[in-house]
Short mmCIF file of C-alpha atoms in Angstrom, two decimals:
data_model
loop_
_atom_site.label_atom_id
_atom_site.label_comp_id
_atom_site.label_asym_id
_atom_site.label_seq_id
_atom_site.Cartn_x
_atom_site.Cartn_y
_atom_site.Cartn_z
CA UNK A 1 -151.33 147.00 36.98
CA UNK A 2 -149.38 148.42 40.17
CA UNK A 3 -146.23 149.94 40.02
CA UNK A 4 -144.53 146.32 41.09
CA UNK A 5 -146.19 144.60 38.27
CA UNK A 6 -145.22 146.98 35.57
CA UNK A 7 -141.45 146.30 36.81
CA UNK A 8 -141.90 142.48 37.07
CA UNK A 9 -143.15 142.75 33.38
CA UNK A 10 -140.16 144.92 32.20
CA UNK A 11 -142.08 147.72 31.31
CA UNK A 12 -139.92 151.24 31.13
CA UNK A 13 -141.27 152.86 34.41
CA UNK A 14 -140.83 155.75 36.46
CA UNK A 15 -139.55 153.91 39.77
CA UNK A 16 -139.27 156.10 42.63
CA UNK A 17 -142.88 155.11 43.50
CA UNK A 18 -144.02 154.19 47.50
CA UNK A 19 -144.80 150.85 46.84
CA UNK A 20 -141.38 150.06 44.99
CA UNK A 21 -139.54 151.90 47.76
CA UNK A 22 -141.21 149.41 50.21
CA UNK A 23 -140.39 146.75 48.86
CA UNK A 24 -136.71 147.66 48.58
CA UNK A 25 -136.90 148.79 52.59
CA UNK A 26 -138.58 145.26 53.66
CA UNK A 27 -135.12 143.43 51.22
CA UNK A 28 -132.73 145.79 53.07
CA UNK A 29 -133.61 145.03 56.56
CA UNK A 30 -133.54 141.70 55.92
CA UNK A 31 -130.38 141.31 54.04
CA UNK A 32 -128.75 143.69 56.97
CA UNK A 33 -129.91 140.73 59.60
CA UNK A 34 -128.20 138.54 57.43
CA UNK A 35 -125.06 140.23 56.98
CA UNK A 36 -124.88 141.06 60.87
CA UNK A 37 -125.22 137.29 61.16
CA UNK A 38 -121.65 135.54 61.50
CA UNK A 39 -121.13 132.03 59.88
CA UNK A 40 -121.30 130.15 62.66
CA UNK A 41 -125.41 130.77 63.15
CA UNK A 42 -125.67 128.95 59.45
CA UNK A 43 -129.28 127.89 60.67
CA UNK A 44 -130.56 131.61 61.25
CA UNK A 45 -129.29 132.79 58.08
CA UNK A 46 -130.59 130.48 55.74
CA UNK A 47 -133.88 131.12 57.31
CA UNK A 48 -133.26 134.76 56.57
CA UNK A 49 -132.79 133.98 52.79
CA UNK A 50 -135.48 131.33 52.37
CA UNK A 51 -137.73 134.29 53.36
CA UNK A 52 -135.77 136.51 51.19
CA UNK A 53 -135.92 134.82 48.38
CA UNK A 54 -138.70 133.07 45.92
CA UNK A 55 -137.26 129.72 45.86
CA UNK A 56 -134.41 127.98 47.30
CA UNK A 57 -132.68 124.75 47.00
CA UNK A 58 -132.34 122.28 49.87
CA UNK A 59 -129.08 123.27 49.68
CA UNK A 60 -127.13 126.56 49.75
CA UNK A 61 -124.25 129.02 50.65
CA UNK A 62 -123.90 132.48 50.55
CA UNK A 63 -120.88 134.07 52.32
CA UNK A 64 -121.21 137.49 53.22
CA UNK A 65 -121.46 140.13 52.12
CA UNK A 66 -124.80 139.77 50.26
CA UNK A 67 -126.57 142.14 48.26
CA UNK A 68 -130.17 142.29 46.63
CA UNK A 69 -132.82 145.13 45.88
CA UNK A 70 -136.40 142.54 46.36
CA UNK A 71 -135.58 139.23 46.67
CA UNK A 72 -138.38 137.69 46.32
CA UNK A 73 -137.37 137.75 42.50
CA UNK A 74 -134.53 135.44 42.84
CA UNK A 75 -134.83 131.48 42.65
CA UNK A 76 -132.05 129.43 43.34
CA UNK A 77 -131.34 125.69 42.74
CA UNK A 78 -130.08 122.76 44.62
CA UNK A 79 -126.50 123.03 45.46
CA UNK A 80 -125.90 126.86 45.36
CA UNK A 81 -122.69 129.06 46.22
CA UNK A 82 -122.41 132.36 46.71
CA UNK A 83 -119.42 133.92 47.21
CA UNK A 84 -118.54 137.01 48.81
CA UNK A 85 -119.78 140.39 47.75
CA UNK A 86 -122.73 138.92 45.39
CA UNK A 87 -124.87 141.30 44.34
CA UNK A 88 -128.50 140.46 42.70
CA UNK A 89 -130.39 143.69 41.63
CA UNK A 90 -133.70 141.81 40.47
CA UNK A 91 -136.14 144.04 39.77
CA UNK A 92 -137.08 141.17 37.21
CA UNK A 93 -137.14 137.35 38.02
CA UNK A 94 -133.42 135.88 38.16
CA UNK A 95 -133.54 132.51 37.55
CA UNK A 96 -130.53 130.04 38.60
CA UNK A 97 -130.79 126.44 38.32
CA UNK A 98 -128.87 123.36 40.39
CA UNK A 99 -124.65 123.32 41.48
CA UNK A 100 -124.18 126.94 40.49
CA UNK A 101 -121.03 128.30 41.24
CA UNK A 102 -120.56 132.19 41.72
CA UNK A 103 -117.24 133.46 42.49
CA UNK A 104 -116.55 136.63 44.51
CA UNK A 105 -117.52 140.16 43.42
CA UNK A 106 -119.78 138.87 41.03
CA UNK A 107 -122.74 141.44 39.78
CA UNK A 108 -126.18 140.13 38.62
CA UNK A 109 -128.12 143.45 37.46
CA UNK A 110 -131.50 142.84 36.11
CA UNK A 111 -132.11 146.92 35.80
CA UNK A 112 -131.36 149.38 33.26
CA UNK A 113 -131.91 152.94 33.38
CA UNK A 114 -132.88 155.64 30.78
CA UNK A 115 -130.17 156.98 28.10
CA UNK A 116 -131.13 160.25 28.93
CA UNK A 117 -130.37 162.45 31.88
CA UNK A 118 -133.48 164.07 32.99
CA UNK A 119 -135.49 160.70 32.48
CA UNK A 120 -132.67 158.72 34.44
CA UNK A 121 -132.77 161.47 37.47
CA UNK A 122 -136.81 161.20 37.35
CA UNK A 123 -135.94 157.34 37.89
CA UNK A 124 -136.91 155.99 34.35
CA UNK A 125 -135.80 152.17 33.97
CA UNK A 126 -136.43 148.59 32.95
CA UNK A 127 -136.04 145.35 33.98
CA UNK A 128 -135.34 141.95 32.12
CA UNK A 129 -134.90 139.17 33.59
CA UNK A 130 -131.75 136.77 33.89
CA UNK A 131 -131.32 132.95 33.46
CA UNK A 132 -128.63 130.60 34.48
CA UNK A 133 -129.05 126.76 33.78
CA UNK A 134 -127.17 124.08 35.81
CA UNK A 135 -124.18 123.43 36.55
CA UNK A 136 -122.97 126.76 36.14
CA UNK A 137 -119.59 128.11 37.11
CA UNK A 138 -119.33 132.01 37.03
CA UNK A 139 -115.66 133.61 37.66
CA UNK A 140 -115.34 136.49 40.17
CA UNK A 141 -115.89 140.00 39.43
CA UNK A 142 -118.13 139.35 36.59
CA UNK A 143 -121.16 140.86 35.88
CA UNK A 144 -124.13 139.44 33.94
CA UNK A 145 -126.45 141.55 32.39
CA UNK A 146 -130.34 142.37 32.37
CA UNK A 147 -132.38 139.73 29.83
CA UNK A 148 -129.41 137.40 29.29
CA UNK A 149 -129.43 133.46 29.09
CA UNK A 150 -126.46 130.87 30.70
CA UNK A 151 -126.82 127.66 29.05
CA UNK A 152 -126.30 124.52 30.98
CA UNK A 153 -122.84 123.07 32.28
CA UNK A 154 -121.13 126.57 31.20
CA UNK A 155 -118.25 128.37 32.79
CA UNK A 156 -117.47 132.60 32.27
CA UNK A 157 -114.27 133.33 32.94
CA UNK A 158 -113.60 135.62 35.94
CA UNK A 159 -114.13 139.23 34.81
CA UNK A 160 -116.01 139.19 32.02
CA UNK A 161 -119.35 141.07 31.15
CA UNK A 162 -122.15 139.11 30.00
CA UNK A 163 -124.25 141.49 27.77
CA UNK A 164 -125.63 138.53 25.16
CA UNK A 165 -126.68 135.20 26.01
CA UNK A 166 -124.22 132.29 25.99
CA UNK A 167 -125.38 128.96 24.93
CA UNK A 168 -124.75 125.59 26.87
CA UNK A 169 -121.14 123.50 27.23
CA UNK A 170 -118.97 126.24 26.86
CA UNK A 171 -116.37 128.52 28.46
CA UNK A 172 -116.65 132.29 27.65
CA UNK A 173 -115.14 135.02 28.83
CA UNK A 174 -114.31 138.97 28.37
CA UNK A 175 -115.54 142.25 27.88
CA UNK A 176 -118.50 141.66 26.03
CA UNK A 177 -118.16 138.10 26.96
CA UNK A 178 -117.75 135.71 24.04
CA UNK A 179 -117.83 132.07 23.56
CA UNK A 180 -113.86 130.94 23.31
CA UNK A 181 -114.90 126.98 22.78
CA UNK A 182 -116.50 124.16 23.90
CA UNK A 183 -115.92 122.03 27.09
CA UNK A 184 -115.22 118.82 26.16
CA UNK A 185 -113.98 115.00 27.85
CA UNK A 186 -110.50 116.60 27.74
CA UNK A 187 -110.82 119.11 30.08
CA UNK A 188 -111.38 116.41 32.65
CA UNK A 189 -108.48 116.43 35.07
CA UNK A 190 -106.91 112.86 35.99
CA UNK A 191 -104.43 113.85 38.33
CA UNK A 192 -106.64 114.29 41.46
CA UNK A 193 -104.48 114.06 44.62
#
């Protein structure tokens, strides 16, 4: 198993290895194009992420700035917005389904580093991957968490930290985030200009 596998299978590794630090060279060059590209050349830099990237939608934005460490770890869905300042450290596989919302400042960190100070300055960590279902709204300046689940049709409220996974039809929010109730037919707004 080479040093990319053993972090794809969230095994604790020492990480400042050549072939991890080449992979993390190839996402930055590519994510700088994309950045340096303005809105206008839409075309161009959706090409950039669908070779970024594992899987994309037929649909997608993502305003910049943009931040990821591989990229080739990350799978969006149908109908996907990213807004400014998203970052996506996926060392493991983030997973995020169709009509996701992310607002802006918004931190998805798949990575975790070692308790200890001279095994977090050899660069001892682990990944675990993330999941987020459909129909997903997360708030700006939130971060989610390595090895946590979104359920389905589920909105966090803008700051929170998502350290546990939150389960489908809800809105949650705060630091840890928590489950405040369920979305139901009366949160549907009627008075629609």
């Amino acid at each position: 198993m080479d040093d990319l596998e053993k972090m794809k299978a969230g095994l604790w590794l020492y990480a400042r290895q050549p072939q991890i630090r080449e992979a993390l060279q190839r996402c930055e060059e590519l994510v700088f194009r994309f950045n340096s590209l303005p809105p206008s050349r839409e075309e161009e830099r959706n090409a950039l992420i669908r070779q970024l990237f594992g899987r994309t939608g037929g649909t997608f934005v993502i305003h910049s700035p943009f931040h990821c460490d591989f990229g080739t770890q990350i799978s969006i869905g149908d109908d996907f917005t990213g807004n400014f300042n998203l970052t996506i450290l996926d060392e493991a596989p983030v997973t995020i389904g169709d009509h996701v919302f992310i607002g802006p400042n918004v931190g998805i960190y798949t990575v975790n580093h070692a308790l200890l100070p001279d095994q977090r300055n050899a660069g001892v960590m682990r990944s675990l991957p993330i999941t987020i279902g459909n129909n997903v709204w997360i708030g700006g300046n939130s971060v989610v968490t390595q090895g946590v689940t979104i359920g389905d049709n589920t909105v966090i409220g803008a700051g929170s930290v998502v350290t546990r996974d939150i389960p489908a039809g809800v809105i949650a929010f705060g630091n840890p985030c928590r489950v405040v109730r369920p979305i139901t037919e009366a949160d549907r707004i009627t008075d629609i200009a």
